Short mmCIF file of C-alpha atoms in Angstrom, two decimals:
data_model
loop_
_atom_site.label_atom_id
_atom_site.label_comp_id
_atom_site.label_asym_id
_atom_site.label_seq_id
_atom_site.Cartn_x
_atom_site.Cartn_y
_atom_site.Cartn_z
CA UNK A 1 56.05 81.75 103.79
CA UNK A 2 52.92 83.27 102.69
CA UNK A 3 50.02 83.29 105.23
CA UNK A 4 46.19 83.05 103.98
CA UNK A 5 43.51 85.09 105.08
CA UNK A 6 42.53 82.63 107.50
CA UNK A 7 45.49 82.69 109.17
CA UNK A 8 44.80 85.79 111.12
CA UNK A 9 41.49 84.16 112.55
CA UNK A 10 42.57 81.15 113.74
CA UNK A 11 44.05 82.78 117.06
CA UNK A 12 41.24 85.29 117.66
CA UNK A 13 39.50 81.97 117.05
CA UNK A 14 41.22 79.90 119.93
CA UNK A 15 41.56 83.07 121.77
CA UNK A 16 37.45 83.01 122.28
CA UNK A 17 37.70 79.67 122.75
CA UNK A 18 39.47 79.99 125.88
CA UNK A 19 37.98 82.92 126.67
CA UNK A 20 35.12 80.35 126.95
CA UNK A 21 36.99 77.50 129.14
CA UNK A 22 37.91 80.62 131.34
CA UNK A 23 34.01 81.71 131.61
CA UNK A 24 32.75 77.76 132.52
CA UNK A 25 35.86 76.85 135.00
CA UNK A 26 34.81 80.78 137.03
CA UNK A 27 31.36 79.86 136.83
CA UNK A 28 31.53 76.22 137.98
CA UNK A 29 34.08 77.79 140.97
CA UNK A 30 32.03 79.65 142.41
CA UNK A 31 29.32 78.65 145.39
CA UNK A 32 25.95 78.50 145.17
CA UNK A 33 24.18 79.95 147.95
CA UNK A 34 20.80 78.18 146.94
CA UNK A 35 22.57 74.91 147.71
CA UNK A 36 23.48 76.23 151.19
CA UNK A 37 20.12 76.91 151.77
CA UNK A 38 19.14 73.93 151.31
CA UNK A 39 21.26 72.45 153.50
CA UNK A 40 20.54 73.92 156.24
CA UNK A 41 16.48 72.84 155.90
CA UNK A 42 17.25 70.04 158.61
CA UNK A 43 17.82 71.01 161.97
CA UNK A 44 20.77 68.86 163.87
CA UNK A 45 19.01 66.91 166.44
CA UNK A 46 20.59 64.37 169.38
CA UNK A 47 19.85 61.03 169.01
CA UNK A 48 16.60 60.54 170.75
CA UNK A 49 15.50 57.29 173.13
CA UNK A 50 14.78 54.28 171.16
CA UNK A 51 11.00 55.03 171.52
CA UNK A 52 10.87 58.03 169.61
CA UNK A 53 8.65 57.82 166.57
CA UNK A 54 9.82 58.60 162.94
CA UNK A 55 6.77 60.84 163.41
CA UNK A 56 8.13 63.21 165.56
CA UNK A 57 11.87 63.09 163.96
CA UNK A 58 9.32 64.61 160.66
CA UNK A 59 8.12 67.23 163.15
CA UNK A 60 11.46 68.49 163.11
CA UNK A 61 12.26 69.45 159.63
CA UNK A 62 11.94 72.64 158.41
CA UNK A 63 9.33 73.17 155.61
CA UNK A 64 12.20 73.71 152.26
CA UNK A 65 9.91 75.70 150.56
CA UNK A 66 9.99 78.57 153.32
CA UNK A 67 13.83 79.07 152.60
CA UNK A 68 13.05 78.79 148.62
CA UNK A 69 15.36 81.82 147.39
CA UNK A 70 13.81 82.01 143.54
CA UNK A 71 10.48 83.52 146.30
CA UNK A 72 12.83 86.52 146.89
CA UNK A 73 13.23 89.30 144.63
CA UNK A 74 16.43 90.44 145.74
CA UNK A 75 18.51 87.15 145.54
CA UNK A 76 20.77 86.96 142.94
CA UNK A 77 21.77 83.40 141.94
CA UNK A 78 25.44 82.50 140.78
CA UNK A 79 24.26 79.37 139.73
CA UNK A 80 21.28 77.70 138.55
CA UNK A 81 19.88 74.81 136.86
CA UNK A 82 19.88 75.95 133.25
CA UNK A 83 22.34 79.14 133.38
CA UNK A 84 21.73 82.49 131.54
CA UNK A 85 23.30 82.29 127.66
CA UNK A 86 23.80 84.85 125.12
CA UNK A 87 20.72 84.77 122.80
CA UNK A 88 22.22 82.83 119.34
CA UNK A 89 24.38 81.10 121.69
CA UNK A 90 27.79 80.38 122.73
CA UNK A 91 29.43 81.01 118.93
CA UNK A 92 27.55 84.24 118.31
CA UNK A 93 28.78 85.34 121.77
CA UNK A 94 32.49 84.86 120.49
CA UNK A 95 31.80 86.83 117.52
CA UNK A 96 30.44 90.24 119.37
CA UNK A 97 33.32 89.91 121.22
CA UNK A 98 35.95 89.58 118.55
CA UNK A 99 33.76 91.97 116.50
CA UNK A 100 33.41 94.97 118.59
CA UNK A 101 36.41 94.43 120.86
CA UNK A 102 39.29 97.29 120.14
CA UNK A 103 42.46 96.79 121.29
CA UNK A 104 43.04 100.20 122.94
CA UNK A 105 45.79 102.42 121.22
CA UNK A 106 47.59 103.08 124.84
CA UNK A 107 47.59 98.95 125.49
CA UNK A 108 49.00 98.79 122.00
CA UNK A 109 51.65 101.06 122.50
CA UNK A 110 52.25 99.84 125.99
CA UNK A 111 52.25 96.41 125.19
CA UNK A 112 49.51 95.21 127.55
CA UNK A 113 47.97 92.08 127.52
CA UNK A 114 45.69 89.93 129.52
CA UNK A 115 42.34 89.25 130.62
CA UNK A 116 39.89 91.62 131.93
CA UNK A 117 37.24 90.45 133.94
CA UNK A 118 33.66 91.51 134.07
CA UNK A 119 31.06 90.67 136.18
CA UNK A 120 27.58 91.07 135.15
CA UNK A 121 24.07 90.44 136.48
CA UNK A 122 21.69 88.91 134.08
CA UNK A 123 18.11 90.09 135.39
CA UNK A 124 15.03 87.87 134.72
CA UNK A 125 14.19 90.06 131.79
CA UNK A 126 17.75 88.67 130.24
CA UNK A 127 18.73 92.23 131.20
CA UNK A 128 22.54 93.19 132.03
CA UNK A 129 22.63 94.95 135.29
CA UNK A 130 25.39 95.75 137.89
CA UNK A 131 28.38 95.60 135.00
CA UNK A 132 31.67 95.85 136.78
CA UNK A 133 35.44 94.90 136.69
CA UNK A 134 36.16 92.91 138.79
CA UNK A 135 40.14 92.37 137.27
CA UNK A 136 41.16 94.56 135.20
CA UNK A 137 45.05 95.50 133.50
CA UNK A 138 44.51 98.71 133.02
CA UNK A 139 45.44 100.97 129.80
CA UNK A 140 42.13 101.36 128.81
CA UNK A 141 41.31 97.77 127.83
CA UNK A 142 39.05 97.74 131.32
CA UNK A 143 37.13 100.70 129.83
CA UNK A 144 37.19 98.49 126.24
CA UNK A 145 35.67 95.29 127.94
CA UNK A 146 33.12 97.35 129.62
CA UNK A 147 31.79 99.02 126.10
CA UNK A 148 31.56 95.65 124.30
CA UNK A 149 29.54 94.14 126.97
CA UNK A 150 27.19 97.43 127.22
CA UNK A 151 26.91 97.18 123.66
CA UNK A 152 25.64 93.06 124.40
CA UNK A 153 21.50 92.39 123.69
CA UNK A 154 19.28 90.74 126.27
CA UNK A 155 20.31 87.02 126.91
CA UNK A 156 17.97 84.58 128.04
CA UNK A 157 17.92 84.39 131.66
CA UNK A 158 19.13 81.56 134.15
CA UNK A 159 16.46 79.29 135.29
CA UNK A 160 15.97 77.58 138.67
CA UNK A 161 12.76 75.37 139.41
CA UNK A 162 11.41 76.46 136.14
CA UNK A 163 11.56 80.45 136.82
CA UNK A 164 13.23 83.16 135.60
CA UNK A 165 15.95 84.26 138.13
CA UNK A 166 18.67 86.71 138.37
CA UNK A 167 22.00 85.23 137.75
CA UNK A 168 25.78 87.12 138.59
CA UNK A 169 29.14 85.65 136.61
CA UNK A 170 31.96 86.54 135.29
CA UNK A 171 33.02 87.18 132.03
CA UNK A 172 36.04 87.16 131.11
CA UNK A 173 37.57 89.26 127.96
CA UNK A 174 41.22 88.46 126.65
CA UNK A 175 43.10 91.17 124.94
CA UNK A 176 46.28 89.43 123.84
CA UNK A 177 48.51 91.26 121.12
CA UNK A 178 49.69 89.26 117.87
CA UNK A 179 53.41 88.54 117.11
#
């Protein structure tokens, strides 16, 4: 059975692919602590006597835009209303990571396979910041996942209520050995 050139790109194919499905069902997982700000903008209050005005049960809320995270430069979003993406998109994303990705010579020889994570911040400026592993398998593909992503442009930042914000996720990288 002869195998075309194709052939070999098919599973790096459907290996980004999921690498993909992985990224969205983390991302989606995770809280938002913007939405827990939110709310907790109305205070609990006891039911008052019958008399009580809808007047003074508005007296009671707490302005939202006091609490309004994207007015603080240190919050870091996880997510947001349009999230951070890699500047050509989705695809080209795929292909820096099947293009620059090495499968480390000890994971080779060791026969390791799996998926590192990494968890990057993407800074208003579409910036990468705070790069880390946060699951790694060791033999030097952690070290491998960590190049590619330094290697990554700027992406274009998350938005929330039309700003630029500083969103954290995790990205995960799949080193998986053919048969």
């Amino acid at each position: 059975m002869q195998s075309s050139p194709n052939a070999k790109r098919k599973p790096r194919f459907l290996l980004t692919l999921s690498i993909f499905i992985f990224q969205l069902t983390l991302a989606l997982a995770q809280t938002n602590p913007s939405t827990e700000a939110w709310t907790k903008t109305e205070k609990k209050i006891k039911p008052a006597a019958k008399s009580a005005s809808k007047k003074s049960t508005k007296a009671l809320l707490i302005d939202p835009s006091a609490q309004n995270p994207t007015n603080d430069s240190t919050f870091v979003y996880k997510i947001v209303e349009q999230m951070p993406s890699y500047p050509e998109g989705q695809a080209a994303l795929l292909r820096h990571l099947e293009q620059n990705t090495q499968y480390p010579e000890i994971a080779l020889k060791k026969k390791v396979q799996g998926i590192v994570v990494v968890q990057v911040t993407v800074e208003r400026d579409g910036a990468l910041s705070n790069v880390h592993v946060v699951k790694g398998i060791g033999a030097g593909c952690d070290e491998e996942a960590l190049r590619v992503v330094g290697l990554m442009p700027k992406w274009k930042p998350g938005m929330q209520n039309g700003q630029a914000v500083p969103v954290q996720f995790n990205l995960p990288i799949r080193f998986k050995l053919d048969k």
